[in-house]
C-alpha positions as CSV (number, residue, x, y, z in Angstrom):
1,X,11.2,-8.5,-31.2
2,X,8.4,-6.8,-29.4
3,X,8.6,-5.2,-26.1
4,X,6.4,-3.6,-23.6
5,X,8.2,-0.1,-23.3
6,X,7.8,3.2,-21.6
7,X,9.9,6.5,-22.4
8,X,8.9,9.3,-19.9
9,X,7.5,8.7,-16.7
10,X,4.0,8.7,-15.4
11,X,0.4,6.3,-15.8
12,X,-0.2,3.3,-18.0
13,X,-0.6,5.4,-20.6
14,X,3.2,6.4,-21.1
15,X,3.5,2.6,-22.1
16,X,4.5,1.6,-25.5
17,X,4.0,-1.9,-27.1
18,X,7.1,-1.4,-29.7
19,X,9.4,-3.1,-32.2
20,X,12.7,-3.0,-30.9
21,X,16.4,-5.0,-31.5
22,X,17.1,-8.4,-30.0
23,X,19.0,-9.0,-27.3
24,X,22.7,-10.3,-27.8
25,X,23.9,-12.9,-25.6
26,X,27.4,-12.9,-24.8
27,X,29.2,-15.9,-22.6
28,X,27.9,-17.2,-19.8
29,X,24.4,-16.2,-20.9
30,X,21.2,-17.9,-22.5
31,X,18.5,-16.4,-24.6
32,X,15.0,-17.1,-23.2
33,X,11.9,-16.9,-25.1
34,X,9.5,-15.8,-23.0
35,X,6.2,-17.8,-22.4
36,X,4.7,-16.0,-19.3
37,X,5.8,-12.4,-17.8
38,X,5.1,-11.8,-13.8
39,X,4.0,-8.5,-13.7
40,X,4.6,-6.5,-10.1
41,X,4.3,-3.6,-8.1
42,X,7.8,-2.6,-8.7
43,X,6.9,-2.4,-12.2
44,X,5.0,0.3,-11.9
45,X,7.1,2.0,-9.5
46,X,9.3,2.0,-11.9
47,X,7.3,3.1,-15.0
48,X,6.2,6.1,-12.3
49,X,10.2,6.7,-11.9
50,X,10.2,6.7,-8.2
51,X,12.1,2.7,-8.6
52,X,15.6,1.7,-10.1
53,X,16.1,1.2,-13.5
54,X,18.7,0.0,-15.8
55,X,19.9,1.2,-19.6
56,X,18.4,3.8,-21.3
57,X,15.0,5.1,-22.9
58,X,12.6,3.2,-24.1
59,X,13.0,1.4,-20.9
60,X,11.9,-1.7,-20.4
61,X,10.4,-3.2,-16.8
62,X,10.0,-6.5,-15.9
63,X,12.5,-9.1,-14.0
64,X,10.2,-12.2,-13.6
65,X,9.6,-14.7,-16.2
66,X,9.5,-18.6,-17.6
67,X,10.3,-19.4,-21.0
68,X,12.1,-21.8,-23.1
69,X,15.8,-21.6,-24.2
70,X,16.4,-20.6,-27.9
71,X,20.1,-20.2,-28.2
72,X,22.9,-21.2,-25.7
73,X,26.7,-19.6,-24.6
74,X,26.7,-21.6,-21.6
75,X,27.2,-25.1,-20.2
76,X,23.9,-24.9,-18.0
77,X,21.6,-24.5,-20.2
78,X,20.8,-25.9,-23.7
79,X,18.0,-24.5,-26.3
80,X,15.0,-26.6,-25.6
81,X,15.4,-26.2,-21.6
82,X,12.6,-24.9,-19.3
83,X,13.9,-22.5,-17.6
84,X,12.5,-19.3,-15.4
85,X,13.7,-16.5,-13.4
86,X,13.2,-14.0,-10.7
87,X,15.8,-11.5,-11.3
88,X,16.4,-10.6,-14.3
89,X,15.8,-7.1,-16.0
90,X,14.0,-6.1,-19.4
91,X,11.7,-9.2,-18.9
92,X,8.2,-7.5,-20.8
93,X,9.9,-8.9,-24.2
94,X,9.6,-11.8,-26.1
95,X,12.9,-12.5,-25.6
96,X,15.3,-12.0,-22.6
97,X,19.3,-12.0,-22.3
98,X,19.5,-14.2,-18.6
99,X,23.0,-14.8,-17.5
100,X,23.3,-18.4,-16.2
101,X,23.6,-17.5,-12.7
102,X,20.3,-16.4,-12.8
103,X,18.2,-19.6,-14.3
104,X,16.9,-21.8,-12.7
105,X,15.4,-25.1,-14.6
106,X,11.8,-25.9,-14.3
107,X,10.2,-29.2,-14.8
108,X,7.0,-30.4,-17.0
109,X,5.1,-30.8,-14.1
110,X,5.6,-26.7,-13.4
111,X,4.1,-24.7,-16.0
112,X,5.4,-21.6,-17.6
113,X,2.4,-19.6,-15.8
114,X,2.9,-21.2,-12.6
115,X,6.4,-20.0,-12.4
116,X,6.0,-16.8,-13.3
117,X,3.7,-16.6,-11.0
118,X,5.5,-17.6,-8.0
119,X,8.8,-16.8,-7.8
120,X,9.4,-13.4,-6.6
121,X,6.3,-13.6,-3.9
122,X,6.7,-17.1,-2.8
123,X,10.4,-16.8,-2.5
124,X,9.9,-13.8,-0.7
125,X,8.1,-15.7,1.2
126,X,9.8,-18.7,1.9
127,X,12.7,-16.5,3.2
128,X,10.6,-14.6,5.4
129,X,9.6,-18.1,7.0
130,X,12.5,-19.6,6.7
131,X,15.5,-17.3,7.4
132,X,13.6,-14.0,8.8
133,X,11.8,-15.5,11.3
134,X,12.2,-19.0,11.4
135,X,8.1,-20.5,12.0
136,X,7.5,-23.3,14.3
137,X,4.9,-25.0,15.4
138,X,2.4,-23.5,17.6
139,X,4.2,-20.5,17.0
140,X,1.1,-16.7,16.6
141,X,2.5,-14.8,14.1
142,X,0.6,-11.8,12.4
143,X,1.1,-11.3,8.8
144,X,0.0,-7.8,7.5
145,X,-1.3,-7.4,3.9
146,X,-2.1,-11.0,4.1
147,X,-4.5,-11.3,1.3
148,X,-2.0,-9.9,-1.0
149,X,0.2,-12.3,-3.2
150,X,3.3,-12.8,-0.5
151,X,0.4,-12.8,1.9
152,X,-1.0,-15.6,0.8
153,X,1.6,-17.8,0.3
154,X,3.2,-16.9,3.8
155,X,0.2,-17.6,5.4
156,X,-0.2,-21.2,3.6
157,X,3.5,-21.7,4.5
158,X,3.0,-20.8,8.6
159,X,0.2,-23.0,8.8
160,X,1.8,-25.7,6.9
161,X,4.2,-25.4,9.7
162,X,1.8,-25.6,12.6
163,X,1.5,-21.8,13.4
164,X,-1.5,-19.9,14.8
165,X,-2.0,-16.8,11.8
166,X,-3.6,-13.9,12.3
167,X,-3.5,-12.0,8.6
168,X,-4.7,-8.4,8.5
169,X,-5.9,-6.2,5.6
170,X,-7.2,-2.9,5.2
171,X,-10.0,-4.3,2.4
172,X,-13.1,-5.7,4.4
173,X,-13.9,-7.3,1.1
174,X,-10.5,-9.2,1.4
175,X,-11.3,-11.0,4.5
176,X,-12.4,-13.8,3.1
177,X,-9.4,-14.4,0.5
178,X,-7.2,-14.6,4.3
179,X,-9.8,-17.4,5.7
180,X,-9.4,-19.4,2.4
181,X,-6.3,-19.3,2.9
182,X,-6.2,-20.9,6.2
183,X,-5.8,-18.3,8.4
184,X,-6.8,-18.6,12.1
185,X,-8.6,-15.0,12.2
186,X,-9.1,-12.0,9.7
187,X,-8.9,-8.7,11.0
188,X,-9.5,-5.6,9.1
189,X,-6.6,-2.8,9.7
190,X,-8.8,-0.5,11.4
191,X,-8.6,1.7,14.4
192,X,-9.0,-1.2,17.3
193,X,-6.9,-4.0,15.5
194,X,-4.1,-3.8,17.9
195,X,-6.8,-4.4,20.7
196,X,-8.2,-7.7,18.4
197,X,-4.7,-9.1,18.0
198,X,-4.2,-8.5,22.3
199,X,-7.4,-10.2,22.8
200,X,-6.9,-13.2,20.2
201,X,-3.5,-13.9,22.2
202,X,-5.2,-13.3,26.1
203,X,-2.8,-10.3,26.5
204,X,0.4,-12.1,25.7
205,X,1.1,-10.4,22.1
206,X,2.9,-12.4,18.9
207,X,5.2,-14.4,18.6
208,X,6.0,-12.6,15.2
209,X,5.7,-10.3,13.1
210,X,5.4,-9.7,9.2
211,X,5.4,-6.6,8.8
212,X,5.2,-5.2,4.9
213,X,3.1,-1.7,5.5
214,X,5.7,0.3,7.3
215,X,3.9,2.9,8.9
216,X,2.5,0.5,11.4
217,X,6.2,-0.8,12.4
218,X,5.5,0.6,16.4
219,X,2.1,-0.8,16.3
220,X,3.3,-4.1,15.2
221,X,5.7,-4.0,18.5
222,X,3.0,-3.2,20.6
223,X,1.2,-6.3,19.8
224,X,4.4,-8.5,19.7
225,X,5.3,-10.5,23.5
226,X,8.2,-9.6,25.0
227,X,11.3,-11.7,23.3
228,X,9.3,-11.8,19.6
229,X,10.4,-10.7,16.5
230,X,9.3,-8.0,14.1
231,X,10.7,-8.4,10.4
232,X,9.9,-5.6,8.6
233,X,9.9,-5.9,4.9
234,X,7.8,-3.4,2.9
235,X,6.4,0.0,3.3
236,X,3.2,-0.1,1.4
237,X,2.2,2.3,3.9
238,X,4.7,4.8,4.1
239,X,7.8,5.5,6.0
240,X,7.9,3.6,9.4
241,X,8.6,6.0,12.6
242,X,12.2,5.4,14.0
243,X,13.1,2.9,16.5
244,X,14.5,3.7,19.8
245,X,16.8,1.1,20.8
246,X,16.2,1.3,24.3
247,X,12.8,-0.2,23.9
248,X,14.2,-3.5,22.2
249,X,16.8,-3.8,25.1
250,X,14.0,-3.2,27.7
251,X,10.9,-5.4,26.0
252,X,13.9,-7.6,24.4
253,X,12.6,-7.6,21.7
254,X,14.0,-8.1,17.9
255,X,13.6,-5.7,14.8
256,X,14.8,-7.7,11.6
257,X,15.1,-6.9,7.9
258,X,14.2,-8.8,5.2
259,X,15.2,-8.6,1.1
260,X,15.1,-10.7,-1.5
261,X,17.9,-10.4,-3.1
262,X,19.9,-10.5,-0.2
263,X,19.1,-14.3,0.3
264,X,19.3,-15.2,-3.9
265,X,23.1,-14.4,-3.4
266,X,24.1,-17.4,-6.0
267,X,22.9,-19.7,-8.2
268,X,22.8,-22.5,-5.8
269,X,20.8,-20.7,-3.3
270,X,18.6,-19.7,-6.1
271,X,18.0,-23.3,-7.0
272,X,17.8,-24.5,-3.8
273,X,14.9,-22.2,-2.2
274,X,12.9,-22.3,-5.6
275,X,13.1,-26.0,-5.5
276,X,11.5,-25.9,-2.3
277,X,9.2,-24.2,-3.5
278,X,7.7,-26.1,-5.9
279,X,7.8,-28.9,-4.1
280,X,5.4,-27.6,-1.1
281,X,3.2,-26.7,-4.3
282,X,3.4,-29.5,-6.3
283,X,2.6,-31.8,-3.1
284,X,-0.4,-29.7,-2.4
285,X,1.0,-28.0,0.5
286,X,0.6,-24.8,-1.0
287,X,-2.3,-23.4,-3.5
288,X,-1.6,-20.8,-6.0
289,X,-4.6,-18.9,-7.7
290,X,-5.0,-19.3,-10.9
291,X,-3.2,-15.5,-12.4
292,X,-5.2,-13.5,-14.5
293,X,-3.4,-12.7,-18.0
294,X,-3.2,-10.5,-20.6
295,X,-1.3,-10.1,-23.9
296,X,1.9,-8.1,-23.7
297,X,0.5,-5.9,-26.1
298,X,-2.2,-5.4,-23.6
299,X,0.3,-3.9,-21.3
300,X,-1.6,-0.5,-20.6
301,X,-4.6,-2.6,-19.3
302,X,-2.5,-5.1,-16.9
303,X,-0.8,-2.0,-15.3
304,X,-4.6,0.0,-14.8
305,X,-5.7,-3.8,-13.6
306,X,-3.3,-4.1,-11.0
307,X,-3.3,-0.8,-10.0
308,X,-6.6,-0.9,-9.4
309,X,-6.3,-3.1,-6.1
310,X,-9.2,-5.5,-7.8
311,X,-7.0,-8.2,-7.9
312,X,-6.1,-11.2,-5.4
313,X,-4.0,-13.2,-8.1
314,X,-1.0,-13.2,-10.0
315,X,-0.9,-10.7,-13.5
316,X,0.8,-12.2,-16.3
317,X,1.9,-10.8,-19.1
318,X,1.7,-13.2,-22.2
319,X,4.2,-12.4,-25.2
């Protein structure tokens, strides 16, 4: 098969689009032929070698995808099945070894780009919405980096729930992307957004906080109202500054952390939140961009692409 590999560290150009041996699937296990490839951020920390990575040189990235079953050691799965996953390494390959804890079926109505377009952001943030910091209606809530792919969807997700959003961005040229999203206000992450966000809520602060930069974790508190929450899930930005815990015990306060894999703990939770999922998008609740795609083979391009910071969709990469 062909793969999208990389065997030092460093820029797109370290990637190699190379023959190399088929994956073996042992029991419990299905062999996916890959249709469409998500292709993330944490791929290219990893191709940089500041990320995790599993087996040995040429690596392969990737661990999002939707394809169609091809051959079958397991009793949830058959060949022919629609299948996709979120979690799964070595997935810039035509085909990938996915144990069966890890699938999770897909219907006709959701096509292969779709899902691979999804799953990691919008289950990141379904959780976020859901377990983090549970929305309600007429709940504020900020969302930072909000015209970025969990941005988005979060944002649809708080408003479908009746919230008041606020989404920031450091892009001016992104503020629009936020507002098309249904956000109440855009704000650009500037010097006096802290003061905007104050104003917005006639002193009172947040309700809540989504908080993926980092290094604005103690500004994020300063515009969240005493007994609000702060989940803090990504440090785009940099390190955040430490918390003292005597100012959550005297603002009361709440600091919480959020990862994905700590919530897509088994194959029925998997199921569960992705079938949510689709459902707000196939009822129109949600709206996913149409991704922008490239061939596999086209891998050095998609990395320089996305790296670039030009894009407000999804990259695929198409075997």
């Amino acid at each position: 098969m062909k793969a999208l590999t990389f065997s030092k560290f460093g820029g797109p150009e370290v990637l190699e689009y190379i023959e190399t041996e088929n994956p073996k699937i042992s029991e419990h296990e299905v062999l996916v032929k890959m249709e469409a490839i998500g292709l993330n951020y944490a791929d290219i920390y990893r191709r940089k070698g500041n990320y995790h990575l599993k087996g040995n040189p040429p690596f392969i990235a990737g661990y999002e995808g939707a394809g169609i079953v091809v051959e079958s050691n397991s009793t949830k799965a058959k060949a022919g099945d629609r299948v996709a996953f979120a979690d799964v390494p070595f997935a810039n390959a035509e085909f990938v070894r996915v144990p069966e804890e890890h699938i999770i079926p897909i219907s006709e109505d959701i096509s292969f780009d779709l899902a691979a377009s999804v799953l990691l952001q919008g289950l990141t943030a379904q959780y976020l919405s859901e377990d983090s910091f549970k929305v309600k209606e007429n709940d504020v809530v900020l969302i930072h980096a909000a015209a970025g792919g969990v941005g988005q969807i979060l944002t649809q997700i708080c408003k479908m729930k009746g919230a008041k959003v606020i989404g920031l961005t450091r892009d001016e040229s992104k503020l629009l992307i936020i507002k098309n999203n249904k956000a109440d206000f855009a704000l650009q992450l500037n010097s006096d957004w802290t003061q905007k966000v104050m104003e917005i809520t006639s002193g009172k602060g947040v309700d809540g906080v989504f908080d993926s930069v980092g290094s604005t974790l103690m500004q994020s508190f300063e515009v969240t109202r005493e007994c609000g929450t702060v989940v803090f899930y990504g440090m785009s930005g940099g390190d955040p500054e430490l918390i003292n815990p005597r100012m959550l015990m005297d603002t009361s306060k709440t600091l919480t952390g959020g990862d994905l894999w700590s919530y897509l703990n088994s194959p029925e939770e998997r199921i569960r939140r992705s079938k949510q999922l689709f459902e707000w998008i196939t009822e129109g609740k949600i709206v996913i961009q149409e991704p922008i795609k490239f061939k596999l083979s086209e891998g050095k391009k998609a990395h320089e692409y996305l790296e670039s910071g030009k894009s407000s969709s999804k990259v695929l990469l198409i075997p």
